[in-house]
Amino acid sequence: MVAFAAPAGAAAASAAVGHWDSVTTSQDRTITVAGWVLPGYYPLFTIDGHTYGYLTEVPRPDPRDPAASPTSTATATSTPFAWTSPALAWGAHKFCVNAVGPGASAPTTALGCKTVTLVDANNPVGSTTFTKGTSGVTWKGRVFDPNDQSVPLQVQYLLDGKVRETVTAPAYPAYFTRTWTLAGTAALRSGTHTIQIRAINIGAGSANPIIGSFTFMYLPDWSGGSQALYNAVMAIHKKLGNPRDPMMASFNYVWPFPYLGISGKADPGGDFVYKYALSFYQNRGGNCYQYASMFAVLARSYGYDVKVVVGKVPEMSGGFGPHGWTEFRKGNTTYVIDPELKHEYPGYNWYMNTYGHAPITYIKVRNVG
């Protein structure tokens, strides 16, 4: 089995003096290259930076005979060559061919380089399919070892390059399946992660190959499953740096933004927190419910269990009007945190008041989310 990639234009640049026609690999861990050079030129072979010397013409079917080499680009005035490397390690190798010209100056023309991969046919083979749900990733697959299909095989599950679990798949057909609930899997941090499935070789194989890989974005609960909201909060984290008091830093980030919206707006209904937090960030301001939502999400991203509250507060004209704020419970005490009223009346303290010591009377109707 062979895989290679030649640089664009390499063949055209060297066609005047030679060309390599084919490259093949063998299970004896060798690479064979065949081609042609003009008379007087000699092929020079380099593998992984090691040069194997100058070689003259070696026995090979005459490329001028279509029956012997119907795809060769050799001509009647060229010299064919074929060369087999020493045994190499399994894996990828950079293979280069140069044509060394005649004369004292020995001009050298590059015929090109290719990356050639030696693949051990004795290694286990298999396949895996992945499905990501709202709370976890499920995968299933099958694996077998060509050296012995009568015994169970070990399969390792890796997360971000580290082995998290090793299971035993039964003898052929060796099927396996697993689900990881992401919130409880190795204390996942927010961001991009990769799951890999590795088959453990038995018998004559040389490697434990990866037979499945899946990259996914883990969005924490505070993001509400919104990639845009997650990205917005990460941008705020970057702006705030490493604050000594993250919840106060979150409050101080939110309240200076301008008020946008209609005063006295009724309860929006439902769980509006994630939608309103994102709109506050995108619009660079909002109404009381959006102030509360943005602060709650930002505080939650730092690990604080902040709740959004819908209720009523006194109005200048008398009576009570609708309003949104947040609560934070510490021990047996519930505290009120109100970023929107801090914006409206910055001369008062609106951070971490008990209901009995707040600057105004709050009438709570419901918690949101």
Tab-separated table of C-alpha atoms in Angstrom:
chain	number	residue	atom	x	y	z
A	1	MET	CA	0.000	0.000	0.000
A	2	VAL	CA	1.449	3.370	-0.992
A	3	ALA	CA	0.568	7.008	-0.542
A	4	PHE	CA	2.561	9.814	-2.105
A	5	ALA	CA	2.320	13.432	-3.150
A	6	ALA	CA	4.635	15.034	-5.708
A	7	PRO	CA	5.377	18.768	-5.749
A	8	ALA	CA	3.532	20.644	-8.470
A	9	GLY	CA	5.736	21.245	-11.476
A	10	ALA	CA	8.509	18.870	-10.365
A	11	ALA	CA	8.125	16.524	-13.329
A	12	ALA	CA	7.910	19.300	-15.909
A	13	ALA	CA	11.053	20.979	-14.639
A	14	SER	CA	13.111	17.785	-14.899
A	15	ALA	CA	11.580	16.216	-18.018
A	16	ALA	CA	14.542	17.274	-20.172
A	17	VAL	CA	16.914	14.855	-18.409
A	18	GLY	CA	14.727	12.218	-16.799
A	19	HIS	CA	11.554	11.164	-15.016
A	20	TRP	CA	10.469	8.615	-12.488
A	21	ASP	CA	7.532	6.569	-13.682
A	22	SER	CA	6.417	4.606	-10.648
A	23	VAL	CA	6.959	3.941	-6.955
A	24	THR	CA	5.780	0.821	-5.165
A	25	THR	CA	6.040	-0.567	-1.648
A	26	SER	CA	6.343	-4.069	-0.300
A	27	GLN	CA	5.544	-5.851	2.945
A	28	ASP	CA	9.275	-6.506	3.306
A	29	ARG	CA	9.425	-2.753	4.151
A	30	THR	CA	11.146	-1.696	0.933
A	31	ILE	CA	10.349	0.963	-1.656
A	32	THR	CA	11.020	0.446	-5.358
A	33	VAL	CA	11.282	3.321	-7.807
A	34	ALA	CA	11.488	3.063	-11.616
A	35	GLY	CA	12.068	5.647	-14.315
A	36	TRP	CA	14.572	6.849	-16.877
A	37	VAL	CA	17.412	9.311	-17.433
A	38	LEU	CA	19.256	10.483	-20.507
A	39	PRO	CA	22.429	8.608	-21.435
A	40	GLY	CA	25.345	9.841	-19.371
A	41	TYR	CA	23.125	10.780	-16.424
A	42	TYR	CA	22.865	8.679	-13.271
A	43	PRO	CA	19.985	8.487	-10.785
A	44	LEU	CA	20.725	9.450	-7.180
A	45	PHE	CA	18.303	8.242	-4.477
A	46	THR	CA	17.715	9.907	-1.113
A	47	ILE	CA	15.399	8.642	1.641
A	48	ASP	CA	14.786	10.785	4.730
A	49	GLY	CA	17.947	12.725	3.971
A	50	HIS	CA	20.155	9.620	3.575
A	51	THR	CA	21.788	9.232	0.158
A	52	TYR	CA	22.179	5.747	-1.275
A	53	GLY	CA	24.735	6.514	-3.974
A	54	TYR	CA	25.026	6.726	-7.738
A	55	LEU	CA	23.533	3.844	-9.665
A	56	THR	CA	23.897	3.020	-13.330
A	57	GLU	CA	21.355	1.111	-15.375
A	58	VAL	CA	20.007	-1.989	-13.599
A	59	PRO	CA	18.120	-4.939	-15.115
A	60	ARG	CA	14.609	-3.956	-16.020
A	61	PRO	CA	12.236	-4.578	-18.953
A	62	ASP	CA	13.105	-2.245	-21.805
A	63	PRO	CA	10.746	0.775	-21.466
A	64	ARG	CA	10.811	1.170	-25.229
A	65	ASP	CA	8.844	-2.091	-25.478
A	66	PRO	CA	5.129	-1.157	-25.002
A	67	ALA	CA	4.316	-4.688	-23.877
A	68	ALA	CA	6.909	-4.474	-21.112
A	69	SER	CA	6.168	-0.947	-19.882
A	70	PRO	CA	3.150	0.552	-21.649
A	71	THR	CA	2.958	3.605	-19.313
A	72	SER	CA	6.637	4.591	-19.259
A	73	THR	CA	7.570	8.049	-20.476
A	74	ALA	CA	11.009	6.842	-21.611
A	75	THR	CA	12.196	7.384	-25.178
A	76	ALA	CA	14.454	5.443	-27.502
A	77	THR	CA	17.433	7.552	-26.402
A	78	SER	CA	16.905	7.223	-22.603
A	79	THR	CA	18.336	4.850	-20.022
A	80	PRO	CA	15.853	3.025	-17.775
A	81	PHE	CA	16.469	2.412	-14.068
A	82	ALA	CA	14.815	0.498	-11.252
A	83	TRP	CA	16.037	0.555	-7.662
A	84	THR	CA	14.811	-1.015	-4.433
A	85	SER	CA	15.631	0.537	-1.082
A	86	PRO	CA	16.956	-1.277	1.971
A	87	ALA	CA	14.333	-2.336	4.562
A	88	LEU	CA	12.879	0.768	6.224
A	89	ALA	CA	10.757	1.442	9.282
A	90	TRP	CA	6.985	1.359	8.909
A	91	GLY	CA	5.473	4.786	8.356
A	92	ALA	CA	6.069	7.817	6.147
A	93	HIS	CA	9.363	8.459	4.323
A	94	LYS	CA	10.476	11.306	2.075
A	95	PHE	CA	11.864	9.772	-1.129
A	96	CYS	CA	13.768	11.977	-3.608
A	97	VAL	CA	15.334	11.193	-6.991
A	98	ASN	CA	17.953	13.361	-8.714
A	99	ALA	CA	19.655	12.984	-12.064
A	100	VAL	CA	23.420	13.601	-11.836
A	101	GLY	CA	24.894	14.751	-15.119
A	102	PRO	CA	28.218	13.983	-16.807
A	103	GLY	CA	31.379	16.046	-16.630
A	104	ALA	CA	33.623	17.361	-13.896
A	105	SER	CA	31.021	19.775	-12.610
A	106	ALA	CA	28.442	16.931	-12.288
A	107	PRO	CA	25.325	19.100	-12.658
A	108	THR	CA	22.347	17.701	-10.703
A	109	THR	CA	18.707	17.967	-11.736
A	110	ALA	CA	15.910	17.158	-9.290
A	111	LEU	CA	13.427	14.638	-10.640
A	112	GLY	CA	11.130	15.222	-7.643
A	113	CYS	CA	10.308	14.101	-4.124
A	114	LYS	CA	7.367	12.115	-2.809
A	115	THR	CA	6.169	11.115	0.620
A	116	VAL	CA	5.834	7.341	0.616
A	117	THR	CA	4.057	5.525	3.464
A	118	LEU	CA	4.837	1.928	4.359
A	119	VAL	CA	1.734	0.359	5.907
A	120	ASP	CA	1.958	-2.912	7.823
A	121	ALA	CA	-0.804	-5.241	6.587
A	122	ASN	CA	-0.562	-7.201	9.867
A	123	ASN	CA	-1.956	-4.325	11.926
A	124	PRO	CA	-5.552	-4.351	13.194
A	125	VAL	CA	-8.133	-2.670	11.005
A	126	GLY	CA	-11.583	-1.332	11.766
A	127	SER	CA	-13.991	1.567	11.543
A	128	THR	CA	-15.943	3.779	13.937
A	129	THR	CA	-18.970	6.040	13.565
A	130	PHE	CA	-19.727	8.885	15.988
A	131	THR	CA	-22.934	10.692	16.946
A	132	LYS	CA	-23.033	13.818	19.128
A	133	GLY	CA	-26.208	14.499	21.078
A	134	THR	CA	-27.167	17.344	23.355
A	135	SER	CA	-25.442	15.810	26.384
A	136	GLY	CA	-22.863	13.367	25.069
A	137	VAL	CA	-21.066	11.535	22.270
A	138	THR	CA	-21.901	7.962	21.242
A	139	TRP	CA	-19.706	5.822	19.023
A	140	LYS	CA	-19.852	2.304	17.686
A	141	GLY	CA	-17.618	0.274	15.433
A	142	ARG	CA	-15.893	-2.978	14.662
A	143	VAL	CA	-12.295	-4.142	14.615
A	144	PHE	CA	-10.339	-7.247	13.732
A	145	ASP	CA	-6.718	-8.338	13.588
A	146	PRO	CA	-5.718	-10.167	10.371
A	147	ASN	CA	-3.310	-12.379	12.334
A	148	ASP	CA	-5.955	-13.889	14.619
A	149	GLN	CA	-9.697	-13.299	14.404
A	150	SER	CA	-10.539	-15.908	17.038
A	151	VAL	CA	-9.560	-13.958	20.154
A	152	PRO	CA	-10.986	-10.796	21.758
A	153	LEU	CA	-9.227	-7.502	21.059
A	154	GLN	CA	-8.571	-4.556	23.333
A	155	VAL	CA	-9.816	-1.161	22.196
A	156	GLN	CA	-8.690	2.075	23.841
A	157	TYR	CA	-10.757	5.258	24.007
A	158	LEU	CA	-8.657	8.432	24.034
A	159	LEU	CA	-9.742	11.970	24.856
A	160	ASP	CA	-7.435	14.734	23.627
A	161	GLY	CA	-4.598	12.225	23.205
A	162	LYS	CA	-4.896	10.596	26.647
A	163	VAL	CA	-6.235	7.086	27.246
A	164	ARG	CA	-9.451	7.380	29.270
A	165	GLU	CA	-10.804	3.853	28.998
A	166	THR	CA	-9.781	0.407	27.726
A	167	VAL	CA	-12.466	-2.118	26.762
A	168	THR	CA	-12.403	-5.623	25.336
A	169	ALA	CA	-14.194	-6.280	22.070
A	170	PRO	CA	-15.310	-9.903	21.597
A	171	ALA	CA	-13.815	-12.238	19.019
A	172	TYR	CA	-14.734	-11.617	15.383
A	173	PRO	CA	-16.997	-9.947	14.546
A	174	ALA	CA	-15.619	-7.601	17.225
A	175	TYR	CA	-18.227	-4.880	17.683
A	176	PHE	CA	-17.938	-2.186	20.350
A	177	THR	CA	-20.114	0.737	21.458
A	178	ARG	CA	-19.936	3.415	24.139
A	179	THR	CA	-21.512	6.717	25.219
A	180	TRP	CA	-19.715	9.434	27.147
A	181	THR	CA	-21.841	12.008	28.933
A	182	LEU	CA	-19.732	15.055	28.289
A	183	ALA	CA	-20.454	16.993	31.466
A	184	GLY	CA	-18.983	14.135	33.502
A	185	THR	CA	-16.199	12.992	31.202
A	186	ALA	CA	-12.813	13.770	32.689
A	187	ALA	CA	-13.951	17.228	33.829
A	188	LEU	CA	-14.180	18.550	30.296
A	189	ARG	CA	-13.154	22.134	29.819
A	190	SER	CA	-15.113	24.259	27.390
A	191	GLY	CA	-13.832	24.279	23.826
A	192	THR	CA	-12.716	21.825	21.142
A	193	HIS	CA	-11.946	18.190	21.985
A	194	THR	CA	-11.043	15.049	20.050
A	195	ILE	CA	-12.060	11.440	20.754
A	196	GLN	CA	-9.904	8.715	19.157
A	197	ILE	CA	-10.384	4.955	19.043
A	198	ARG	CA	-7.215	2.836	19.094
A	199	ALA	CA	-7.034	-0.910	18.348
A	200	ILE	CA	-4.376	-2.894	20.243
A	201	ASN	CA	-2.386	-5.177	17.966
A	202	ILE	CA	-1.847	-8.890	18.518
A	203	GLY	CA	0.465	-11.158	16.564
A	204	ALA	CA	2.858	-9.890	13.910
A	205	GLY	CA	1.652	-6.308	13.499
A	206	SER	CA	3.883	-3.352	14.222
A	207	ALA	CA	1.475	-0.685	15.504
A	208	ASN	CA	-1.722	0.051	17.416
A	209	PRO	CA	-3.619	2.057	14.798
A	210	ILE	CA	-6.295	4.713	15.329
A	211	ILE	CA	-9.487	3.370	13.748
A	212	GLY	CA	-11.725	6.358	14.405
A	213	SER	CA	-11.458	10.037	15.293
A	214	PHE	CA	-14.080	12.666	16.119
A	215	THR	CA	-13.562	16.356	16.920
A	216	PHE	CA	-16.346	18.272	18.618
A	217	MET	CA	-17.089	21.501	20.465
A	218	TYR	CA	-18.167	21.110	24.086
A	219	LEU	CA	-20.514	23.892	25.110
A	220	PRO	CA	-21.090	24.204	28.874
A	221	ASP	CA	-24.541	24.529	30.418
A	222	TRP	CA	-24.170	28.277	30.957
A	223	SER	CA	-24.011	28.814	27.170
A	224	GLY	CA	-27.463	27.325	26.591
A	225	GLY	CA	-25.991	25.347	23.702
A	226	SER	CA	-25.296	28.543	21.749
A	227	GLN	CA	-21.927	28.665	19.993
A	228	ALA	CA	-22.355	32.412	19.454
A	229	LEU	CA	-23.020	33.047	23.164
A	230	TYR	CA	-20.079	30.858	24.150
A	231	ASN	CA	-17.791	32.819	21.815
A	232	ALA	CA	-19.115	36.119	23.173
A	233	VAL	CA	-18.424	35.145	26.782
A	234	MET	CA	-14.952	33.893	25.892
A	235	ALA	CA	-14.265	37.283	24.304
A	236	ILE	CA	-15.366	38.978	27.544
A	237	HIS	CA	-13.146	36.636	29.577
A	238	LYS	CA	-10.215	37.691	27.427
A	239	LYS	CA	-11.056	41.351	27.990
A	240	LEU	CA	-11.397	40.920	31.776
A	241	GLY	CA	-8.211	38.902	32.110
A	242	ASN	CA	-7.889	37.113	35.456
A	243	PRO	CA	-9.973	39.175	37.900
A	244	ARG	CA	-9.585	38.650	41.641
A	245	ASP	CA	-13.378	38.726	42.094
A	246	PRO	CA	-14.913	37.418	38.833
A	247	MET	CA	-18.528	38.027	39.868
A	248	MET	CA	-17.912	41.665	40.738
A	249	ALA	CA	-15.873	42.046	37.542
A	250	SER	CA	-18.857	40.639	35.621
A	251	PHE	CA	-21.196	43.138	37.282
A	252	ASN	CA	-18.854	46.037	36.541
A	253	TYR	CA	-18.552	44.905	32.913
A	254	VAL	CA	-22.323	44.853	32.348
A	255	TRP	CA	-23.842	47.870	34.106
A	256	PRO	CA	-22.075	50.700	32.171
A	257	PHE	CA	-23.651	49.665	28.840
A	258	PRO	CA	-26.487	51.914	27.615
A	259	TYR	CA	-30.152	51.177	28.224
A	260	LEU	CA	-31.895	50.125	25.007
A	261	GLY	CA	-35.590	49.287	24.960
A	262	ILE	CA	-38.853	50.368	26.479
A	263	SER	CA	-39.197	50.996	30.201
A	264	GLY	CA	-41.916	49.019	31.901
A	265	LYS	CA	-41.806	46.148	29.386
A	266	ALA	CA	-43.821	43.173	30.624
A	267	ASP	CA	-42.346	39.773	31.478
A	268	PRO	CA	-41.050	38.334	28.158
A	269	GLY	CA	-42.186	34.853	29.256
A	270	GLY	CA	-40.362	31.540	29.072
A	271	ASP	CA	-36.617	31.060	29.516
A	272	PHE	CA	-35.214	34.097	27.723
A	273	VAL	CA	-31.818	34.239	29.481
A	274	TYR	CA	-29.507	32.884	26.757
A	275	LYS	CA	-31.266	34.730	23.917
A	276	TYR	CA	-31.295	38.011	25.836
A	277	ALA	CA	-27.682	37.692	26.971
A	278	LEU	CA	-26.548	37.263	23.371
A	279	SER	CA	-28.667	40.186	22.145
A	280	PHE	CA	-27.238	42.404	24.914
A	281	TYR	CA	-23.699	41.537	23.778
A	282	GLN	CA	-24.462	41.986	20.084
A	283	ASN	CA	-26.372	45.283	20.546
A	284	ARG	CA	-23.956	46.593	23.195
A	285	GLY	CA	-26.827	47.272	25.591
A	286	GLY	CA	-30.429	46.351	26.342
A	287	ASN	CA	-33.367	46.557	28.756
A	288	CYS	CA	-33.493	45.341	32.355
A	289	TYR	CA	-34.049	41.691	31.400
A	290	GLN	CA	-31.079	41.797	29.053
A	291	TYR	CA	-28.816	43.408	31.662
A	292	ALA	CA	-29.801	40.669	34.106
A	293	SER	CA	-29.352	37.899	31.522
A	294	MET	CA	-25.919	39.081	30.414
A	295	PHE	CA	-24.698	39.374	33.993
A	296	ALA	CA	-26.138	35.966	34.973
A	297	VAL	CA	-24.540	34.142	32.037
A	298	LEU	CA	-21.189	35.843	32.565
A	299	ALA	CA	-21.226	35.080	36.308
A	300	ARG	CA	-22.239	31.462	35.633
A	301	SER	CA	-19.308	31.110	33.253
A	302	TYR	CA	-17.071	31.785	36.265
A	303	GLY	CA	-18.878	29.172	38.347
A	304	TYR	CA	-21.433	31.304	40.248
A	305	ASP	CA	-25.029	30.068	40.412
A	306	VAL	CA	-26.771	33.341	39.574
A	307	LYS	CA	-30.518	33.311	38.860
A	308	VAL	CA	-32.497	35.767	36.742
A	309	VAL	CA	-35.656	37.076	38.417
A	310	VAL	CA	-38.778	38.617	36.914
A	311	GLY	CA	-40.846	40.783	39.225
A	312	LYS	CA	-41.915	44.329	40.058
A	313	VAL	CA	-40.322	47.466	41.536
A	314	PRO	CA	-41.742	50.885	42.475
A	315	GLU	CA	-42.296	53.387	39.671
A	316	MET	CA	-41.690	57.142	39.850
A	317	SER	CA	-45.353	57.760	38.970
A	318	GLY	CA	-46.534	55.478	41.745
A	319	GLY	CA	-47.405	51.829	41.971
A	320	PHE	CA	-45.217	48.985	40.748
A	321	GLY	CA	-43.952	48.191	37.273
A	322	PRO	CA	-42.293	45.121	35.726
A	323	HIS	CA	-38.559	44.678	36.183
A	324	GLY	CA	-35.809	42.066	35.850
A	325	TRP	CA	-32.834	41.530	38.179
A	326	THR	CA	-30.694	38.662	39.516
A	327	GLU	CA	-30.262	36.674	42.718
A	328	PHE	CA	-27.247	34.937	44.218
A	329	ARG	CA	-27.538	32.625	47.178
A	330	LYS	CA	-24.580	32.336	49.555
A	331	GLY	CA	-25.063	29.996	52.470
A	332	ASN	CA	-28.568	30.644	53.807
A	333	THR	CA	-28.712	34.215	52.524
A	334	THR	CA	-30.115	35.400	49.195
A	335	TYR	CA	-28.591	38.524	47.693
A	336	VAL	CA	-29.991	40.893	45.055
A	337	ILE	CA	-27.737	42.069	42.212
A	338	ASP	CA	-29.281	44.595	39.810
A	339	PRO	CA	-27.014	45.824	36.965
A	340	GLU	CA	-29.720	47.810	35.166
A	341	LEU	CA	-30.635	49.939	38.186
A	342	LYS	CA	-26.915	50.457	38.820
A	343	HIS	CA	-26.810	51.991	35.346
A	344	GLU	CA	-29.867	54.177	36.044
A	345	TYR	CA	-28.925	55.200	39.600
A	346	PRO	CA	-25.143	54.758	39.999
A	347	GLY	CA	-25.093	56.618	43.317
A	348	TYR	CA	-26.675	53.674	45.148
A	349	ASN	CA	-25.327	50.218	45.884
A	350	TRP	CA	-27.024	47.587	43.712
A	351	TYR	CA	-24.542	44.761	44.253
A	352	MET	CA	-25.022	41.995	46.865
A	353	ASN	CA	-27.862	43.479	48.916
A	354	THR	CA	-30.294	41.370	50.884
A	355	TYR	CA	-33.918	42.006	50.004
A	356	GLY	CA	-34.350	43.760	53.344
A	357	HIS	CA	-31.445	46.167	52.772
A	358	ALA	CA	-31.869	46.945	49.068
A	359	PRO	CA	-32.433	50.616	48.057
A	360	ILE	CA	-35.934	49.765	46.815
A	361	THR	CA	-38.651	47.195	47.436
A	362	TYR	CA	-38.518	44.169	45.133
A	363	ILE	CA	-41.580	42.022	44.504
A	364	LYS	CA	-40.461	38.685	43.086
A	365	VAL	CA	-42.762	36.896	40.612
A	366	ARG	CA	-40.596	34.078	39.232
A	367	ASN	CA	-37.105	32.800	38.567
A	368	VAL	CA	-36.079	32.252	34.974
A	369	GLY	CA	-34.173	29.141	33.885
